CSV table of C-alpha atoms in Angstrom, one decimal:
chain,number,residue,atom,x,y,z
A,1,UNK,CA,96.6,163.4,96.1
A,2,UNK,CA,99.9,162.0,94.7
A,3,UNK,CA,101.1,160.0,91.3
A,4,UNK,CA,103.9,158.0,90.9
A,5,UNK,CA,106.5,159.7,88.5
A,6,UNK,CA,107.8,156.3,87.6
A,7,UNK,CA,107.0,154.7,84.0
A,8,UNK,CA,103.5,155.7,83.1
A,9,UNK,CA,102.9,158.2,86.2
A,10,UNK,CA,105.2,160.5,83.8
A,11,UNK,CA,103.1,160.6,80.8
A,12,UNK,CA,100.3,161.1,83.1
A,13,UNK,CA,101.8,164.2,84.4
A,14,UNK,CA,102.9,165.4,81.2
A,15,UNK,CA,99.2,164.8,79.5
A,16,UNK,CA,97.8,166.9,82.7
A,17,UNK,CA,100.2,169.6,82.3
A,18,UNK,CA,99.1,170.1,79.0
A,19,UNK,CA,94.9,169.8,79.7
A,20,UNK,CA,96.0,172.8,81.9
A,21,UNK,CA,98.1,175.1,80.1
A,22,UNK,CA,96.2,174.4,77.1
A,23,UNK,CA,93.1,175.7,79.3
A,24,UNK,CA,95.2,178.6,80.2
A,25,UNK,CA,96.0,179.6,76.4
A,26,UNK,CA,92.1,178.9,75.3
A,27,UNK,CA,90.3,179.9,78.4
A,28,UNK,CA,90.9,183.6,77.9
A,29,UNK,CA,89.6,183.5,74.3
A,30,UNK,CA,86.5,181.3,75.3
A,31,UNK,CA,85.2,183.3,78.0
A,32,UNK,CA,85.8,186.6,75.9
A,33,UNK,CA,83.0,185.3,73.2
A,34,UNK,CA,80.5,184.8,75.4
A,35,UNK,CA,81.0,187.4,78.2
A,36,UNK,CA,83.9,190.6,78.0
A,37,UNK,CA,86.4,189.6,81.0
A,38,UNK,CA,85.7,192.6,83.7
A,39,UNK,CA,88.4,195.0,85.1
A,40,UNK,CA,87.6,193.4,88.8
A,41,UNK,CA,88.7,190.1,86.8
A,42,UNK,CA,91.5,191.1,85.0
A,43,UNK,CA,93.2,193.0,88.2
A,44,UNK,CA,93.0,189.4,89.6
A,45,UNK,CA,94.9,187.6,86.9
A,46,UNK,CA,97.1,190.3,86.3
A,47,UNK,CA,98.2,190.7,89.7
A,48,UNK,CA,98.1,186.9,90.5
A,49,UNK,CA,100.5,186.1,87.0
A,50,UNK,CA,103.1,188.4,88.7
A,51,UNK,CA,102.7,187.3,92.2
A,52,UNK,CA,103.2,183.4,91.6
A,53,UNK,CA,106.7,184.8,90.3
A,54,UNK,CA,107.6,186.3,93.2
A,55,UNK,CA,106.1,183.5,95.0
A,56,UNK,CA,108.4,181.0,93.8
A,57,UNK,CA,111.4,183.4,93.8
A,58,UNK,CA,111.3,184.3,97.4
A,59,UNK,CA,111.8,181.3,99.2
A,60,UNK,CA,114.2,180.1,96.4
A,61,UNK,CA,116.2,183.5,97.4
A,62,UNK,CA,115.8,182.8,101.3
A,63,UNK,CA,117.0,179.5,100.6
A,64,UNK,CA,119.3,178.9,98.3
A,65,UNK,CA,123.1,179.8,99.1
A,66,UNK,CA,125.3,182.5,98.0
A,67,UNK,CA,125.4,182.0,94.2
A,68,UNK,CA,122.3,181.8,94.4
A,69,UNK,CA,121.2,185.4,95.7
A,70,UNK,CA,124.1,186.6,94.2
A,71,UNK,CA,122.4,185.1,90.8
A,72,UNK,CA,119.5,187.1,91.2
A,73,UNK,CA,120.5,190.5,92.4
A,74,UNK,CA,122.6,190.2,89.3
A,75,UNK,CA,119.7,189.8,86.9
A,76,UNK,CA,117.5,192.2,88.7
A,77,UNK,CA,120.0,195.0,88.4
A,78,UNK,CA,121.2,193.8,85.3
A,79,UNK,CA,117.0,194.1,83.9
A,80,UNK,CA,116.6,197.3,85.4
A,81,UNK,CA,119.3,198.9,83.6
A,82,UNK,CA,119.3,197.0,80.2
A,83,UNK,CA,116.3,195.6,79.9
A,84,UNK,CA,117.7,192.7,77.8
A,85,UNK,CA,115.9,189.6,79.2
A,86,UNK,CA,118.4,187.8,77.9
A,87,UNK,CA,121.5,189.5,78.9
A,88,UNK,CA,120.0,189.6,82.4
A,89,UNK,CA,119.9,186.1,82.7
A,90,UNK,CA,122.9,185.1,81.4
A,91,UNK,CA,124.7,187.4,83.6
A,92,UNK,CA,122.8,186.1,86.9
A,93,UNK,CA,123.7,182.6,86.1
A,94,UNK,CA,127.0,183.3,85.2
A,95,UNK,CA,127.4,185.0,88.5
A,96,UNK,CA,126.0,182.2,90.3
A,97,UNK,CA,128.8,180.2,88.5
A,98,UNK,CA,132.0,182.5,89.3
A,99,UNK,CA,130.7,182.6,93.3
A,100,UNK,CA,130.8,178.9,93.1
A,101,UNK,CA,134.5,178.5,91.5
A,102,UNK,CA,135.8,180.9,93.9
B,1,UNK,CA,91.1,200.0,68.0
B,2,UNK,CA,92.1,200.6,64.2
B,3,UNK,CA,89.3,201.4,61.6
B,4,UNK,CA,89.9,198.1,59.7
B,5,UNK,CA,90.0,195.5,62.2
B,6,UNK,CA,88.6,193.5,59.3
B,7,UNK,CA,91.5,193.2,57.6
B,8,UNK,CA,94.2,192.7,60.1
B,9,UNK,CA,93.3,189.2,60.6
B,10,UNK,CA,94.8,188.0,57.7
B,11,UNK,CA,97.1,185.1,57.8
B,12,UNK,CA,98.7,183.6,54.8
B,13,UNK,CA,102.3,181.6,53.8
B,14,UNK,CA,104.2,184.7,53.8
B,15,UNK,CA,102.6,186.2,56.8
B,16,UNK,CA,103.7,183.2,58.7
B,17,UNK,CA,107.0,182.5,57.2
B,18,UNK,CA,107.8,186.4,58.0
B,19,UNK,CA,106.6,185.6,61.5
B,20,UNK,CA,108.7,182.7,61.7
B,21,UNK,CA,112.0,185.2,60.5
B,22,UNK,CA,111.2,187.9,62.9
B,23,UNK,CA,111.1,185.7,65.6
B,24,UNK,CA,114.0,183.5,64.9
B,25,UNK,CA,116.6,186.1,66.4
B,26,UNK,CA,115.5,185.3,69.9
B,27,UNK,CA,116.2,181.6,69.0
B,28,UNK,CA,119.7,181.1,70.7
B,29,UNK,CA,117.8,182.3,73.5
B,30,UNK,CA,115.1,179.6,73.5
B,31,UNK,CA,117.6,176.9,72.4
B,32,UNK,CA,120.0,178.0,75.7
B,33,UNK,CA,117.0,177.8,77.7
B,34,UNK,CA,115.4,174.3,76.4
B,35,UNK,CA,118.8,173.3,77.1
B,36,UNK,CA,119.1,174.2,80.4
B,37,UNK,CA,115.6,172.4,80.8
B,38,UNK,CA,116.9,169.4,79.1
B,39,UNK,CA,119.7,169.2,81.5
B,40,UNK,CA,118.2,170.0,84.7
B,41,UNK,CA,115.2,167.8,83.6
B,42,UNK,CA,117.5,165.0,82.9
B,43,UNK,CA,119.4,165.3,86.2
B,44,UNK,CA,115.6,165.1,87.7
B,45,UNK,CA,115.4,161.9,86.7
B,46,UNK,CA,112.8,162.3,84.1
B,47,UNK,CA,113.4,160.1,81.1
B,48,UNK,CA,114.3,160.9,77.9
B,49,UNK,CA,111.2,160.8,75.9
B,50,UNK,CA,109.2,162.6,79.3
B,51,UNK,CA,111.8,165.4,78.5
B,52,UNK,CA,110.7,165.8,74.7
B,53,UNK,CA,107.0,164.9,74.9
B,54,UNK,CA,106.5,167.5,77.7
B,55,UNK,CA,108.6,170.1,76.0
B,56,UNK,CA,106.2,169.5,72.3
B,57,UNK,CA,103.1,169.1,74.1
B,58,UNK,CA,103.5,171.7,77.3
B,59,UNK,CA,105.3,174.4,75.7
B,60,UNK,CA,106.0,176.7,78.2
B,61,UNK,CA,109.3,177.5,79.8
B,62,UNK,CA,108.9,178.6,83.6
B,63,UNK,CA,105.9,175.9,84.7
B,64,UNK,CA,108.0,173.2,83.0
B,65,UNK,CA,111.1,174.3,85.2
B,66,UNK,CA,108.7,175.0,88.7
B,67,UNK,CA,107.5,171.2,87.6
B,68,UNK,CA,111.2,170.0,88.2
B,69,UNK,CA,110.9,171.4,92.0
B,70,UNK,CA,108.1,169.4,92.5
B,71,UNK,CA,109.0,166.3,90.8
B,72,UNK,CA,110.0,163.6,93.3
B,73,UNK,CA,109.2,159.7,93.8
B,74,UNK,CA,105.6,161.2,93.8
B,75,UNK,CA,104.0,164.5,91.9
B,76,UNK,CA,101.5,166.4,94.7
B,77,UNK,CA,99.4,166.6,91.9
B,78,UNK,CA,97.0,169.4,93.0
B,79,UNK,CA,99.5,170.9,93.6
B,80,UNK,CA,101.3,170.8,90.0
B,81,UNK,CA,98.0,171.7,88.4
B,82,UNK,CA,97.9,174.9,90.5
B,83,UNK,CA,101.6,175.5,90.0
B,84,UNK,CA,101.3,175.5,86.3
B,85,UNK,CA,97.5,176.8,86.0
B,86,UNK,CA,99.0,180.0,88.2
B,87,UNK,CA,102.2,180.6,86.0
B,88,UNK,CA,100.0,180.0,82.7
B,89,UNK,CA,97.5,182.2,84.1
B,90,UNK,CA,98.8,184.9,81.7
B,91,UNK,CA,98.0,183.1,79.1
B,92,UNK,CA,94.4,184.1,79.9
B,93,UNK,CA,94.9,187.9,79.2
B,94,UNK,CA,96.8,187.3,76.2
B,95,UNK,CA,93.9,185.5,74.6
B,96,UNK,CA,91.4,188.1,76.2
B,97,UNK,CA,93.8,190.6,74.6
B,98,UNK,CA,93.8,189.7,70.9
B,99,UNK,CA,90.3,188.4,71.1
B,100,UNK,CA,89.4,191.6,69.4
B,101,UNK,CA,91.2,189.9,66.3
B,102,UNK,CA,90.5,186.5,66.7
B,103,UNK,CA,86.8,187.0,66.7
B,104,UNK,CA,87.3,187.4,63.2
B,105,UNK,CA,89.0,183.4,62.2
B,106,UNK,CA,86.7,180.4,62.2
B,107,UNK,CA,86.8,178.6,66.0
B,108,UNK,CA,89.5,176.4,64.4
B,109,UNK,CA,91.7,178.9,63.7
B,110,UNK,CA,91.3,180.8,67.0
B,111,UNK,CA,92.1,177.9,69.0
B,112,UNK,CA,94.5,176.6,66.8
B,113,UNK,CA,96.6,180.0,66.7
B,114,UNK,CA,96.1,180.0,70.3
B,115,UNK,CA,97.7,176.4,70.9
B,116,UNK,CA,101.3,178.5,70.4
B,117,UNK,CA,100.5,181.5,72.2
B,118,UNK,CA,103.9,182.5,74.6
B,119,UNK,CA,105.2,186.1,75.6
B,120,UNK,CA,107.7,186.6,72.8
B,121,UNK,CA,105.3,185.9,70.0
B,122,UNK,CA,102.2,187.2,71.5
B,123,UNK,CA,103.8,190.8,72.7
B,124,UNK,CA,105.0,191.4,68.6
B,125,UNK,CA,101.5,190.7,67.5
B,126,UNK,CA,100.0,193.3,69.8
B,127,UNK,CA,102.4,195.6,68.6
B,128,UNK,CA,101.5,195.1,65.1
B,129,UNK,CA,97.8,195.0,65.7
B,130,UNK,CA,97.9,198.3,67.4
B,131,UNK,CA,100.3,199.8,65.0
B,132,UNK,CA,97.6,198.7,62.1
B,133,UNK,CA,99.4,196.1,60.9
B,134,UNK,CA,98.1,192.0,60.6
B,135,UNK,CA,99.6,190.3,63.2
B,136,UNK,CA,98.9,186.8,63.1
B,137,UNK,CA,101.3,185.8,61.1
B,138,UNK,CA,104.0,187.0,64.1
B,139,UNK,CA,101.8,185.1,66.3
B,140,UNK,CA,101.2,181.4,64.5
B,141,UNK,CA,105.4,181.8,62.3
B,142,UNK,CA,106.9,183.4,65.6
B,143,UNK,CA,105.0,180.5,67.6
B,144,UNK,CA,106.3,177.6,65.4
B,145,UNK,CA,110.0,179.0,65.3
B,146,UNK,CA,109.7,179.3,69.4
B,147,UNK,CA,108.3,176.0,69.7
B,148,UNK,CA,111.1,174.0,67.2
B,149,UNK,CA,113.7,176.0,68.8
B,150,UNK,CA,112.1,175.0,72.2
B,151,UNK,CA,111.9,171.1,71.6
B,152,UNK,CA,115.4,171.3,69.8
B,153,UNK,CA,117.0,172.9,72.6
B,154,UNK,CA,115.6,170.7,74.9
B,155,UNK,CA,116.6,167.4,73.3
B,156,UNK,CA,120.1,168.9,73.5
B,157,UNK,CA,120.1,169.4,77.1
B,158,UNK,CA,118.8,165.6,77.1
B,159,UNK,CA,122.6,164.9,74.9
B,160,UNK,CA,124.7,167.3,76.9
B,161,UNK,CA,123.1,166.6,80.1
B,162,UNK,CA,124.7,163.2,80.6
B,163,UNK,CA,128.2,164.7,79.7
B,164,UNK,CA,127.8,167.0,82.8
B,165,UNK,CA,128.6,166.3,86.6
B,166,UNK,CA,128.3,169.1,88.2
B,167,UNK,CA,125.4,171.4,87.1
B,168,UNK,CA,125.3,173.6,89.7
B,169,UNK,CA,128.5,174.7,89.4
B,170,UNK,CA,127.7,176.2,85.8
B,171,UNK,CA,124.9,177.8,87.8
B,172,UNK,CA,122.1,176.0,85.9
B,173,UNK,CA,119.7,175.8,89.1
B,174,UNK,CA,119.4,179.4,89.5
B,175,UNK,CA,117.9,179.6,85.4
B,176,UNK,CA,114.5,179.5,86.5
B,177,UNK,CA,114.9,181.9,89.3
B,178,UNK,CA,117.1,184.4,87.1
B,179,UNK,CA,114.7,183.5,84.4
B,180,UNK,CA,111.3,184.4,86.4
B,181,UNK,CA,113.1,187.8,87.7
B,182,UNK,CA,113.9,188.8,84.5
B,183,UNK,CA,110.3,188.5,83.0
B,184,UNK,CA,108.8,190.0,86.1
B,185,UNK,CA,110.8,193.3,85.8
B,186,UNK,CA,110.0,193.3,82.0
B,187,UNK,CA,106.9,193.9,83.0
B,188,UNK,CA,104.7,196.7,84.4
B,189,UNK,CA,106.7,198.3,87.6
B,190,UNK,CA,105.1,200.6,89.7
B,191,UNK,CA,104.1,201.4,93.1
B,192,UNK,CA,101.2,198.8,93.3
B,193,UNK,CA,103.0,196.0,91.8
B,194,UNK,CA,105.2,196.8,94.2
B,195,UNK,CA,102.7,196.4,97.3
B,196,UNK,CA,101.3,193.5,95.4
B,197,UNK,CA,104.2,191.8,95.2
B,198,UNK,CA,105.3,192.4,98.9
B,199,UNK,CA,102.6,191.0,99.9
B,200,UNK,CA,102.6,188.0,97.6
B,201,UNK,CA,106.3,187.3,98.7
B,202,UNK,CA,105.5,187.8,102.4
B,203,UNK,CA,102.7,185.1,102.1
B,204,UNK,CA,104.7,182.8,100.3
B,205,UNK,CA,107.7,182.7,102.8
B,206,UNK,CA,105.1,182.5,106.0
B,207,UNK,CA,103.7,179.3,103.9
B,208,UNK,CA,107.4,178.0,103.1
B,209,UNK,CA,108.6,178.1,106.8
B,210,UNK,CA,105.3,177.4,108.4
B,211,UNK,CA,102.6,175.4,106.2
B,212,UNK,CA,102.8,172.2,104.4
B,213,UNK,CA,105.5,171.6,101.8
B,214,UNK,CA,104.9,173.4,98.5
B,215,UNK,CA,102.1,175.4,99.9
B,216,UNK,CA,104.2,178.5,99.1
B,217,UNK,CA,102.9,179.2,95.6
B,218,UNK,CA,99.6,178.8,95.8
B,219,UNK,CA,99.5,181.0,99.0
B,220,UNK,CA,101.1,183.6,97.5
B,221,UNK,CA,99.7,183.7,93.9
B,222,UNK,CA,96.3,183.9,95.6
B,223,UNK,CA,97.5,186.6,98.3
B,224,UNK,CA,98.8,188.7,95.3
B,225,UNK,CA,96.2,188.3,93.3
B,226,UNK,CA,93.4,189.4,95.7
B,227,UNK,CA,95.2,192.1,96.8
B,228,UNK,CA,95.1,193.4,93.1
B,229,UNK,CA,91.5,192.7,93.1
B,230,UNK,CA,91.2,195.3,96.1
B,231,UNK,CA,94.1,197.7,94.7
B,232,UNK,CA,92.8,199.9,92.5
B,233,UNK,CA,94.8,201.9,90.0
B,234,UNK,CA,96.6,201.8,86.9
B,235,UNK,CA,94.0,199.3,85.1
B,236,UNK,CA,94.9,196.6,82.7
């Protein structure tokens, strides 16, 4: 199932995107007053948050160029050692840049 | 749990405004980073006021920026509600987290509070709760400053955006990438993540080379996430 992202198809997506992070940001608190959320539950979520990180980040590393991995060896060494979020990030991009001039 | 849970729920003007001061530091940050969505948003194709309603109404970094990959002549929409349901899924434990406080505020409140819930503001008011102190002020103050900081930032990116030819030469398409790593290493790092996450990036590239386009995510979220349901260990 697809939608146009011209004209109105945009605010479509937009109002979806919100139903669904909005059910994200309530859900937790809604299920909690009626029923605690169990371990078996929580392992789930918890493990699933991180992995749809790496899932996107993995075939963006295999196949984007240079800068690119460049970019984010640079943050992840960059986090490991500061652990500045920030300064991590700015540091991968601006490696990605400096590969690119050269 | 502290003895006077009762009273840590508290929320009044100077609570929030506090909030709103303690989280304002980070706010270069979020500016830089609406901008960069602003930007690459704008060299999307998505029009201007697209750009500034999603930013008010979505509020929430990464799934806006994984949005962008998607977004072509045509949105895969299932797709795009898994995409953003699986990044926000966080958002779930946060609110299960600080539901011991929130039990406390009228259903309004709760939601409401919760309606500008995001990792900076929600990890200070955990730390206060635990420390004893009231913490919803950090989370409603600290969620307002985030969220104007946000919206301004990426209405700039709209401005600048146009000025700019050559993003990817300032290395704005790796943000989201750089971005992800960065929160993903914040967080808890040990030797189950570890398998977890090898096996959720395996997964994902098998789905990139070999399944249907933008199958990747959703493959690997899930792959992850069950094998933390069968993983035992460190618990949450």
């Amino acid at each position: 199932m697809s939608i146009e992202t011209a004209g109105f198809g945009a605010f479509i997506i937009v109002l979806v995107m919100t139903l669904v992070t909005l059910s994200t940001r309530w859900g937790g608190v809604f299920v909690m007053s009626f029923v605690p959320i169990g371990d078996r539950v929580k392992r789930f979520i918890h493990a699933m948050s991180g992995s749809v990180f790496v899932a996107l980040l993995v075939p963006m590393a295999a196949a984007g160029d240079m800068g690119a991995r460049l970019a984010l060896v640079t943050t992840a060494v960059v986090m490991l050692l500061s652990r500045q979020p920030l300064l991590a990030i700015s540091a991968g991009v601006a490696a990605a840049a400096l590969v690119r001039q050269i | 749990m502290t003895v006077k849970t009762e009273e840590l729920h508290h929320l009044n003007r100077s609570l929030v405004w506090s909030g709103f001061k303690q989280l304002a530091p980070i706010s270069l940050f979020v500016i830089a980073f609406g901008l960069a969505f602003g930007l690459a948003a704008k060299q999307t194709g998505l029009s201007d006021s697209t750009i500034v309603i999603m930013s008010a109404l979505v509020f929430t970094g990464a799934a806006q920026f994984a949005v962008l990959e998607l977004w072509g002549t045509q949105m895969p929409l299932l797709t795009m509600i898994f995409t953003v349901f699986a990044i926000n899924s966080r958002h779930l434990l946060m609110g299960a987290t600080l539901y011991p406080w929130l039990r406390n505020l009228p259903p309004s409140q709760r939601y409401g509070l919760m309606m500008l819930s995001s990792d900076a503001n929600w990890a200070m008011a955990m730390q206060a709760f635990t420390a004893g102190r009231p913490g919803f002020g950090l989370l409603l103050g600290g969620g307002l400053a985030l969220w104007t900081f946000w919206v301004f930032g990426s209405w700039l990116g709209i401005y600048f955006g146009s000025l700019l030819s050559n993003p990817k030469a300032i290395g704005l398409d790796v943000v989201l990438g750089c971005f992800l790593l960065a929160i993903l290493l914040g967080g808890e790092k040990n030797l189950r993540m570890l398998v977890i996450w090898t096996i959720a990036g395996t997964s994902s590239l098998m789905a990139y080379w070999y399944l249907p386009e933008n199958s990747h995510v959703i493959v690997g979220a899930l792959a992850g996430g069950v094998a933390g349901l069968f993983l035992k260990g460190s618990k949450r």
